[in-house]
Amino acid sequence: MKNPLSYIKYPLLKAIDISGLTFLGPVVRLCYGEEPSVQMKKIGQWIFIPIIFIILFLFVWGIASEKIQTKSGALPNPTKTLQAYDSINTFAKREKLKKEAYEAHGEQREKLLTKAQERLAEIIPQAQAATELVTQEKANQKVKLASQIAPIKEEYKTSKRAFTESQKQRQTQLDHTSKKLHIGNEEQYQSFIQSVKEHQSQTETEKSTLRSIKIKIKEIENSSSKKVEKALQLQTIMAEEQQFLKKQIDQLTRDNKSLKVESEQLKIEENFTALTQVTGKEALKKAQSIVKTETRLEKTKASNYAKPSTLWFQVRRSILCVFTGFLLGSLIAIPIGILCGLSSTFMAAMTPFVAIFKPVSPIVWLPITLIIASGLIPDPDQNPLMKFLWGLPGELGEFKINPAFIASAATVALCSLWATLANTALGVASIDKDHLNVARVLKLGFWSRLFKIIIPSALPLIFAGLRISLGVGWMVLIAAELLSSSEGIGKFVWDQFNNGASDSFAKMIVVVFVVGVIGLILDRIMIIFQRMVSFEGSAATI
Amino acid sequence: MSFLELQDVSIAFGPASNRAEVLSNINLSVEENEFVAIIGFSGAGKSTLMSLLSGLEKPTSGRILFKGKPITGPGPDLGLMFQNYSLLPWLSVNENVKLAIKKVFPKLSSQAVNEKISRYVEMVKLGPAGDKKPHELSGGMRQRASLARTLSLDPEVLLLDEPLSALDALTRSELQDQILNIWEQNKRTVIMITNDVDEAVLMADRIIPLTMGPQASLAKEFKVNMERPRDRHTLNDHPEFMRLKSEITQFMMGLNEESKSLQNSTRTTMPSIEPKDFNPPRVTPNMRSQNLTLGTPTSSGQGAA
């Protein structure tokens, strides 16, 4: 009897092939027991060797990070980068919890509150202990260092004394010689100059010796011990959690949405009862106050927790932005490309534009698109399109699409459309003449010839172009966001660059990997699409 | 008046200064439901003739009349079956046929279209492979799919451009039988181009050789007076078959020889020159030989089609 698993072997291998994850092929084949020695060799080549090189890379990175010192600290090593990744995630998680706290009401609010208070009570002594540990370790370190520094300090003192002594001696010697000089004796004067020179250079050397000893002392004083660092790290973690819990409790109590709404409602009721007891000026005043509170109440009801953007939010916004730009670019590039491929006259008309605009850098496009976008939408708060976009449900509304977003997307479009345009034109122009003859024999009209023969035939190349475009767009977008301050990965990097916290350098390194991985995924998706539209003998079968 | 008629047709390509006349003074008339085979060597201009008949190319001079009216362009009533299948590679066999049917019968319901597709695909015995893409099929199957597509146009004239020359001998004879079968069930005018004498004699009513190009023309025709259906197994014992075969073969060989001698007359002796610094060679090695041959039979007479 056949093993039921054997039926999925070839579909599985085909899926692996289409997705381009060819390194998994030997693993699957090995699982089915197909030529184990051959598969092991392939696994060694495509899985183990890359893993070894990754480990090697991490090792070299670790060494390099110790050597490279910058103003913003050492280049983060792999461990620090991983910690930065953790801290990015923790931040995102805590912001989510705070948002929940803001929106919590009734029983759930009280439950969360007790939980947070319990945790806070738990953590306060721990935090104190951590602080104590830091002071203790610092003191220990000081004592340890003092014993190290003492002999050097002693050396410094003796050297200094010796140097002052010898300088004085040389000075008196020179004084003495100067008095004995015979007027007119050039030779004597020359040798006198020589001795002065020697004296000066000697003094210089002595000074630099003293300086180097001082630097040594400073270095020892600044050298951090692992223990102190660890204690500091623990202290930071505790302090951060403590701060978070306090904020969470604030969101559950003082700043809580449901509590605010309740208190305002209560106030309105009270004021109204008071209002019904009075007339005249007093009544007017009370009524005005009620109206004011009512508007405030409406605002509170509609309000959302002002969540600062986390990296993952920015990643999602960047992906939306790159696809907006990519779509915009493709909508321009594909029709123009098709026209170029169909008509050499149109191609000739387009060539100068393509040739001139293609090499233009995104950095040049961005200010132009920014000016145009903010010119078209001078007041985003009043613009109907923006209002509509902000009112969209879910995260689409939260993205707060603004002119900077539109400018970034337009820049992506302007930089990425060229690859699609060129490939589409090539795909349409290089269509098999026999296929066109089929269209002629069938007497297909222009549109059915276009949609049934020309476009399907050009699709593999069009998708090859789209793949390049998306890759270019992703690269361009990060730069555009960085410059336009449009919320996104680029903005995150820029914020970290300006922030200067101890781990912002490491967070930038995390972004390198995040951008790389997302770019890889986008590329894979496009490869899958490309393979799905490819046929035997098409120009772009990879 | 004939069903399909070529009157003094000539076609030439290239600019006026360097004009190559491929076909000249072609006269042919084909009756309705007649099976005509045109036989010729590679490079004689057979495919050009087919392009003219299907309306893909226009003659430089002369007229092509179809049912008394000049052909203005290609169309489904002149069903051309291409030499290299020309199936659309992104469509399955059924979809390729469907494209043709949808165009010719635009008002058909989808059920009727599907019935038609399966009828034509069954007709060429491709039923089980209907959902496959062309690249998953063998050469013979692709040619059958192409035949199904052409038949589905329900053309008044079936133009077969070397339909079987790319196939192996076994597939070839099988397809010959299939084409004959289909033709006998549903008679229509067929013009087939071939380079195989046996095939021509087996299938056609009339065989017309095409002389060697350039300026190829039609030579005297051979009538095939053999009763149908013809049985390939007893054919080799048929005196008429043997007579025709040897006659046509001899005629064709004569054509080839004639053209060879024609080519040989242009042999020109070139002086022996060899530059001192002949490094690297800028021309083909045979230029260095003392006798330079212009237009050897292999280079122009028998070039690829």
CSV table of N, CA, C and O in Angstrom, one decimal, chain B residues 132-223:
chain,number,residue,atom,x,y,z
B,132,LYS,N,-4.0,20.1,-20.8
B,132,LYS,CA,-2.6,20.3,-20.7
B,132,LYS,C,-2.1,21.5,-21.5
B,132,LYS,O,-2.7,21.9,-22.5
B,133,LYS,N,-1.0,22.1,-21.0
B,133,LYS,CA,-0.4,23.2,-21.7
B,133,LYS,C,0.5,22.7,-22.9
B,133,LYS,O,1.0,21.5,-22.7
B,134,PRO,N,0.7,23.4,-23.9
B,134,PRO,CA,1.4,22.9,-25.1
B,134,PRO,C,2.8,22.3,-24.7
B,134,PRO,O,3.2,21.3,-25.2
B,135,HIS,N,3.5,22.9,-23.7
B,135,HIS,CA,4.8,22.4,-23.4
B,135,HIS,C,4.8,21.1,-22.7
B,135,HIS,O,5.8,20.4,-22.6
B,136,GLU,N,3.6,20.6,-22.3
B,136,GLU,CA,3.5,19.3,-21.7
B,136,GLU,C,3.2,18.2,-22.7
B,136,GLU,O,3.1,17.1,-22.4
B,137,LEU,N,3.1,18.6,-24.0
B,137,LEU,CA,2.7,17.7,-25.0
B,137,LEU,C,3.9,17.3,-25.9
B,137,LEU,O,4.9,18.1,-26.0
B,138,SER,N,3.8,16.2,-26.6
B,138,SER,CA,4.8,15.8,-27.5
B,138,SER,C,4.6,16.6,-28.8
B,138,SER,O,3.5,17.2,-29.0
B,139,GLY,N,5.6,16.5,-29.7
B,139,GLY,CA,5.4,17.3,-31.0
B,139,GLY,C,4.2,16.9,-31.7
B,139,GLY,O,3.5,17.7,-32.3
B,140,GLY,N,3.9,15.6,-31.8
B,140,GLY,CA,2.8,15.1,-32.6
B,140,GLY,C,1.5,15.6,-31.9
B,140,GLY,O,0.5,16.0,-32.6
B,141,MET,N,1.4,15.6,-30.6
B,141,MET,CA,0.2,16.1,-29.9
B,141,MET,C,0.0,17.5,-30.1
B,141,MET,O,-1.1,18.0,-30.3
B,142,ARG,N,1.1,18.3,-30.1
B,142,ARG,CA,1.0,19.7,-30.4
B,142,ARG,C,0.5,20.0,-31.8
B,142,ARG,O,-0.4,20.8,-32.0
B,143,GLN,N,1.0,19.2,-32.8
B,143,GLN,CA,0.5,19.4,-34.1
B,143,GLN,C,-1.0,19.0,-34.2
B,143,GLN,O,-1.7,19.7,-34.9
B,144,ARG,N,-1.4,18.0,-33.5
B,144,ARG,CA,-2.8,17.6,-33.5
B,144,ARG,C,-3.7,18.8,-32.9
B,144,ARG,O,-4.8,19.1,-33.3
B,145,ALA,N,-3.1,19.3,-31.8
B,145,ALA,CA,-3.9,20.5,-31.2
B,145,ALA,C,-4.0,21.6,-32.1
B,145,ALA,O,-5.1,22.2,-32.2
B,146,SER,N,-2.9,21.9,-32.9
B,146,SER,CA,-3.0,22.9,-33.9
B,146,SER,C,-4.0,22.6,-34.9
B,146,SER,O,-4.7,23.5,-35.4
B,147,LEU,N,-4.0,21.3,-35.3
B,147,LEU,CA,-5.0,20.9,-36.3
B,147,LEU,C,-6.4,21.1,-35.8
B,147,LEU,O,-7.3,21.6,-36.5
B,148,ALA,N,-6.6,20.8,-34.5
B,148,ALA,CA,-8.0,20.9,-33.9
B,148,ALA,C,-8.4,22.4,-33.9
B,148,ALA,O,-9.5,22.7,-34.2
B,149,ARG,N,-7.4,23.3,-33.6
B,149,ARG,CA,-7.7,24.7,-33.6
B,149,ARG,C,-8.1,25.1,-35.0
B,149,ARG,O,-9.1,25.9,-35.2
B,150,THR,N,-7.3,24.7,-36.0
B,150,THR,CA,-7.6,25.1,-37.4
B,150,THR,C,-9.0,24.6,-37.8
B,150,THR,O,-9.8,25.3,-38.4
B,151,LEU,N,-9.3,23.3,-37.5
B,151,LEU,CA,-10.5,22.7,-37.9
B,151,LEU,C,-11.7,23.4,-37.3
B,151,LEU,O,-12.8,23.6,-37.9
B,152,SER,N,-11.5,23.8,-36.0
B,152,SER,CA,-12.6,24.4,-35.3
B,152,SER,C,-13.1,25.8,-35.9
B,152,SER,O,-14.1,26.2,-35.6
B,153,LEU,N,-12.2,26.4,-36.7
B,153,LEU,CA,-12.6,27.6,-37.4
B,153,LEU,C,-13.6,27.2,-38.5
B,153,LEU,O,-14.2,28.2,-39.1
B,154,ASP,N,-13.8,26.0,-38.8
B,154,ASP,CA,-14.6,25.5,-39.9
B,154,ASP,C,-14.3,26.2,-41.2
B,154,ASP,O,-15.2,26.9,-41.8
B,155,PRO,N,-13.0,26.2,-41.6
B,155,PRO,CA,-12.6,27.0,-42.8
B,155,PRO,C,-13.1,26.3,-44.1
B,155,PRO,O,-13.3,25.1,-44.1
B,156,GLU,N,-13.3,27.2,-45.1
B,156,GLU,CA,-13.6,26.6,-46.4
B,156,GLU,C,-12.4,26.0,-47.1
B,156,GLU,O,-12.6,25.1,-47.8
B,157,VAL,N,-11.3,26.6,-46.8
B,157,VAL,CA,-10.0,26.1,-47.3
B,157,VAL,C,-9.1,25.8,-46.2
B,157,VAL,O,-9.0,26.6,-45.3
B,158,LEU,N,-8.6,24.6,-46.2
B,158,LEU,CA,-7.6,24.2,-45.1
B,158,LEU,C,-6.2,24.3,-45.7
B,158,LEU,O,-5.9,23.6,-46.7
B,159,LEU,N,-5.4,25.2,-45.1
B,159,LEU,CA,-4.0,25.4,-45.7
B,159,LEU,C,-3.1,24.7,-44.7
B,159,LEU,O,-2.9,25.2,-43.5
B,160,LEU,N,-2.4,23.6,-45.1
B,160,LEU,CA,-1.6,22.9,-44.2
B,160,LEU,C,-0.1,23.2,-44.6
B,160,LEU,O,0.3,22.8,-45.7
B,161,ASP,N,0.6,23.9,-43.8
B,161,ASP,CA,2.0,24.3,-44.1
B,161,ASP,C,2.9,23.3,-43.5
B,161,ASP,O,3.3,23.4,-42.3
B,162,GLU,N,3.4,22.4,-44.3
B,162,GLU,CA,4.3,21.3,-43.8
B,162,GLU,C,3.9,20.8,-42.4
B,162,GLU,O,4.6,20.9,-41.5
B,163,PRO,N,2.7,20.3,-42.3
B,163,PRO,CA,2.2,20.0,-41.0
B,163,PRO,C,2.9,18.9,-40.3
B,163,PRO,O,2.9,18.8,-39.1
B,164,LEU,N,3.5,18.0,-41.1
B,164,LEU,CA,4.1,16.8,-40.5
B,164,LEU,C,5.6,16.7,-40.6
B,164,LEU,O,6.2,15.7,-40.2
B,165,SER,N,6.2,17.7,-41.1
B,165,SER,CA,7.7,17.6,-41.4
B,165,SER,C,8.5,17.5,-40.1
B,165,SER,O,9.6,17.0,-40.2
B,166,ALA,N,8.0,18.0,-39.0
B,166,ALA,CA,8.8,18.0,-37.8
B,166,ALA,C,8.6,16.7,-36.9
B,166,ALA,O,9.1,16.6,-35.9
B,167,LEU,N,7.8,15.8,-37.5
B,167,LEU,CA,7.4,14.6,-36.6
B,167,LEU,C,8.2,13.4,-37.0
B,167,LEU,O,8.7,13.3,-38.2
B,168,ASP,N,8.3,12.4,-36.1
B,168,ASP,CA,9.0,11.2,-36.4
B,168,ASP,C,8.1,10.3,-37.3
B,168,ASP,O,6.9,10.6,-37.4
B,169,ALA,N,8.6,9.3,-38.0
B,169,ALA,CA,7.9,8.6,-39.0
B,169,ALA,C,6.6,7.9,-38.5
B,169,ALA,O,5.6,8.0,-39.2
B,170,LEU,N,6.7,7.4,-37.3
B,170,LEU,CA,5.5,6.7,-36.8
B,170,LEU,C,4.3,7.7,-36.6
B,170,LEU,O,3.2,7.5,-37.0
B,171,THR,N,4.6,8.7,-35.9
B,171,THR,CA,3.6,9.8,-35.6
B,171,THR,C,3.1,10.3,-36.9
B,171,THR,O,1.9,10.6,-37.0
B,172,ARG,N,4.0,10.5,-37.8
B,172,ARG,CA,3.7,11.1,-39.1
B,172,ARG,C,2.6,10.3,-39.8
B,172,ARG,O,1.6,10.8,-40.2
B,173,SER,N,2.8,9.0,-39.9
B,173,SER,CA,1.9,8.2,-40.7
B,173,SER,C,0.5,8.1,-39.9
B,173,SER,O,-0.5,8.2,-40.5
B,174,GLU,N,0.6,8.1,-38.6
B,174,GLU,CA,-0.6,8.1,-37.8
B,174,GLU,C,-1.4,9.4,-38.1
B,174,GLU,O,-2.7,9.4,-38.3
B,175,LEU,N,-0.7,10.5,-38.1
B,175,LEU,CA,-1.4,11.8,-38.3
B,175,LEU,C,-1.9,11.9,-39.8
B,175,LEU,O,-3.0,12.5,-40.0
B,176,GLN,N,-1.1,11.4,-40.7
B,176,GLN,CA,-1.6,11.4,-42.1
B,176,GLN,C,-2.9,10.7,-42.2
B,176,GLN,O,-3.9,11.2,-42.8
B,177,ASP,N,-3.1,9.6,-41.5
B,177,ASP,CA,-4.3,8.8,-41.6
B,177,ASP,C,-5.4,9.6,-40.9
B,177,ASP,O,-6.6,9.7,-41.4
B,178,GLN,N,-5.1,10.3,-39.8
B,178,GLN,CA,-6.1,11.1,-39.2
B,178,GLN,C,-6.6,12.2,-40.0
B,178,GLN,O,-7.8,12.5,-40.1
B,179,ILE,N,-5.6,12.9,-40.7
B,179,ILE,CA,-6.1,14.1,-41.5
B,179,ILE,C,-6.9,13.6,-42.7
B,179,ILE,O,-8.0,14.1,-43.0
B,180,LEU,N,-6.5,12.5,-43.3
B,180,LEU,CA,-7.3,11.9,-44.4
B,180,LEU,C,-8.7,11.5,-43.9
B,180,LEU,O,-9.7,11.8,-44.6
B,181,ASN,N,-8.7,10.9,-42.8
B,181,ASN,CA,-10.0,10.5,-42.2
B,181,ASN,C,-10.9,11.6,-42.0
B,181,ASN,O,-12.1,11.6,-42.5
B,182,ILE,N,-10.4,12.7,-41.4
B,182,ILE,CA,-11.2,13.9,-41.2
B,182,ILE,C,-11.7,14.5,-42.5
B,182,ILE,O,-12.8,14.9,-42.6
B,183,TRP,N,-10.8,14.5,-43.4
B,183,TRP,CA,-11.1,15.1,-44.7
B,183,TRP,C,-12.2,14.3,-45.4
B,183,TRP,O,-13.1,14.9,-46.0
B,184,GLU,N,-12.1,13.0,-45.3
B,184,GLU,CA,-13.1,12.2,-46.0
B,184,GLU,C,-14.4,12.3,-45.4
B,184,GLU,O,-15.4,12.2,-46.1
B,185,GLN,N,-14.4,12.4,-44.1
B,185,GLN,CA,-15.7,12.6,-43.4
B,185,GLN,C,-16.4,13.9,-43.7
B,185,GLN,O,-17.6,14.0,-43.8
B,186,ASN,N,-15.6,14.9,-43.8
B,186,ASN,CA,-16.1,16.3,-44.0
B,186,ASN,C,-15.3,17.0,-45.1
B,186,ASN,O,-14.3,17.7,-44.8
B,187,LYS,N,-15.7,16.7,-46.3
B,187,LYS,CA,-14.9,17.1,-47.5
B,187,LYS,C,-14.8,18.7,-47.5
B,187,LYS,O,-15.7,19.4,-47.3
B,188,ARG,N,-13.6,19.1,-47.8
B,188,ARG,CA,-13.4,20.5,-48.0
B,188,ARG,C,-12.1,20.7,-48.9
B,188,ARG,O,-11.4,19.7,-49.1
B,189,THR,N,-11.8,21.9,-49.3
B,189,THR,CA,-10.6,22.1,-50.1
B,189,THR,C,-9.4,22.1,-49.2
B,189,THR,O,-9.4,22.8,-48.2
B,190,VAL,N,-8.4,21.4,-49.6
B,190,VAL,CA,-7.2,21.4,-48.8
B,190,VAL,C,-6.0,21.6,-49.7
B,190,VAL,O,-5.9,21.1,-50.8
B,191,ILE,N,-5.1,22.5,-49.3
B,191,ILE,CA,-3.8,22.7,-49.9
B,191,ILE,C,-2.8,22.4,-48.9
B,191,ILE,O,-2.7,23.0,-47.8
B,192,MET,N,-2.0,21.4,-49.2
B,192,MET,CA,-0.9,21.0,-48.3
B,192,MET,C,0.4,21.2,-48.9
B,192,MET,O,0.7,20.8,-50.0
B,193,ILE,N,1.3,21.7,-48.1
B,193,ILE,CA,2.7,21.8,-48.5
B,193,ILE,C,3.5,20.7,-47.9
B,193,ILE,O,3.3,20.4,-46.7
B,194,THR,N,4.4,20.1,-48.6
B,194,THR,CA,5.1,19.0,-48.1
B,194,THR,C,6.5,18.9,-48.8
B,194,THR,O,6.7,19.4,-49.8
B,195,ASN,N,7.4,18.1,-48.2
B,195,ASN,CA,8.6,17.8,-48.9
B,195,ASN,C,8.8,16.3,-49.0
B,195,ASN,O,9.8,15.8,-49.3
B,196,ASP,N,7.6,15.6,-48.7
B,196,ASP,CA,7.7,14.1,-48.7
B,196,ASP,C,6.8,13.6,-49.9
B,196,ASP,O,5.6,13.8,-49.9
B,197,VAL,N,7.5,12.9,-50.8
B,197,VAL,CA,6.8,12.5,-52.0
B,197,VAL,C,5.7,11.4,-51.6
B,197,VAL,O,4.6,11.5,-52.1
B,198,ASP,N,6.1,10.5,-50.8
B,198,ASP,CA,5.1,9.4,-50.4
B,198,ASP,C,3.9,10.0,-49.8
B,198,ASP,O,2.8,9.6,-50.1
B,199,GLU,N,4.1,11.0,-48.9
B,199,GLU,CA,3.0,11.7,-48.2
B,199,GLU,C,2.1,12.3,-49.3
B,199,GLU,O,0.9,12.2,-49.2
B,200,ALA,N,2.7,13.0,-50.2
B,200,ALA,CA,1.9,13.7,-51.2
B,200,ALA,C,1.1,12.7,-52.0
B,200,ALA,O,-0.1,12.9,-52.3
B,201,VAL,N,1.7,11.6,-52.5
B,201,VAL,CA,1.0,10.6,-53.3
B,201,VAL,C,-0.1,10.0,-52.5
B,201,VAL,O,-1.2,9.8,-53.0
B,202,LEU,N,0.2,9.7,-51.2
B,202,LEU,CA,-0.8,9.0,-50.4
B,202,LEU,C,-2.1,9.9,-50.2
B,202,LEU,O,-3.2,9.4,-50.2
B,203,MET,N,-1.9,11.2,-50.0
B,203,MET,CA,-3.0,12.0,-49.6
B,203,MET,C,-3.7,12.8,-50.7
B,203,MET,O,-4.9,13.0,-50.6
B,204,ALA,N,-2.9,13.3,-51.7
B,204,ALA,CA,-3.5,14.3,-52.6
B,204,ALA,C,-4.2,13.8,-53.8
B,204,ALA,O,-4.0,12.6,-54.2
B,205,ASP,N,-5.0,14.7,-54.4
B,205,ASP,CA,-5.6,14.4,-55.7
B,205,ASP,C,-4.6,14.8,-56.8
B,205,ASP,O,-4.7,14.3,-57.9
B,206,ARG,N,-3.9,15.9,-56.5
B,206,ARG,CA,-3.0,16.5,-57.5
B,206,ARG,C,-1.8,16.9,-56.7
B,206,ARG,O,-1.8,17.4,-55.6
B,207,ILE,N,-0.6,16.7,-57.4
B,207,ILE,CA,0.7,17.1,-56.8
B,207,ILE,C,1.3,18.1,-57.8
B,207,ILE,O,1.5,17.8,-59.0
B,208,ILE,N,1.7,19.2,-57.2
B,208,ILE,CA,2.4,20.2,-58.1
B,208,ILE,C,3.7,20.5,-57.5
B,208,ILE,O,3.8,21.0,-56.3
B,209,PRO,N,4.8,20.3,-58.2
B,209,PRO,CA,6.1,20.6,-57.7
B,209,PRO,C,6.4,22.1,-57.8
B,209,PRO,O,5.9,22.7,-58.8
B,210,LEU,N,7.1,22.6,-56.9
B,210,LEU,CA,7.6,24.0,-56.9
B,210,LEU,C,9.1,23.9,-57.3
B,210,LEU,O,9.9,23.2,-56.7
B,211,THR,N,9.4,24.7,-58.3
B,211,THR,CA,10.8,24.7,-58.8
B,211,THR,C,11.7,25.3,-57.7
B,211,THR,O,11.3,26.0,-56.8
B,212,MET,N,13.0,25.2,-58.0
B,212,MET,CA,14.0,25.7,-57.0
B,212,MET,C,13.9,27.2,-57.0
B,212,MET,O,13.8,27.9,-58.0
B,213,GLY,N,14.1,27.8,-55.8
B,213,GLY,CA,14.1,29.3,-55.7
B,213,GLY,C,15.5,29.7,-56.0
B,213,GLY,O,16.4,28.9,-56.0
B,214,PRO,N,15.8,31.0,-56.1
B,214,PRO,CA,14.8,32.1,-56.2
B,214,PRO,C,14.1,32.1,-57.5
B,214,PRO,O,14.5,31.4,-58.4
B,215,GLN,N,13.0,32.9,-57.5
B,215,GLN,CA,12.1,33.0,-58.6
B,215,GLN,C,11.5,31.6,-58.9
B,215,GLN,O,11.4,31.1,-60.0
B,216,ALA,N,11.1,31.0,-57.8
B,216,ALA,CA,10.4,29.7,-57.9
B,216,ALA,C,9.1,29.8,-58.6
B,216,ALA,O,8.4,30.8,-58.5
B,217,SER,N,8.7,28.8,-59.3
B,217,SER,CA,7.4,28.8,-60.0
B,217,SER,C,6.9,27.3,-59.9
B,217,SER,O,7.6,26.4,-59.5
B,218,LEU,N,5.6,27.2,-60.3
B,218,LEU,CA,5.0,25.8,-60.2
B,218,LEU,C,5.4,25.1,-61.5
B,218,LEU,O,5.3,25.7,-62.6
B,219,ALA,N,5.8,23.9,-61.4
B,219,ALA,CA,6.1,23.0,-62.6
B,219,ALA,C,4.8,22.3,-63.0
B,219,ALA,O,3.7,22.5,-62.4
B,220,LYS,N,5.0,21.4,-63.9
B,220,LYS,CA,3.8,20.6,-64.4
B,220,LYS,C,3.3,19.7,-63.3
B,220,LYS,O,4.0,19.2,-62.5
B,221,GLU,N,1.9,19.6,-63.3
B,221,GLU,CA,1.3,18.9,-62.2
B,221,GLU,C,1.2,17.4,-62.5
B,221,GLU,O,1.4,16.9,-63.6
B,222,PHE,N,1.1,16.6,-61.4
B,222,PHE,CA,0.9,15.2,-61.5
B,222,PHE,C,-0.5,14.8,-60.9
B,222,PHE,O,-0.8,15.2,-59.8
B,223,LYS,N,-1.3,14.2,-61.7
B,223,LYS,CA,-2.6,13.8,-61.2
B,223,LYS,C,-2.5,12.5,-60.5
B,223,LYS,O,-1.8,11.6,-61.0
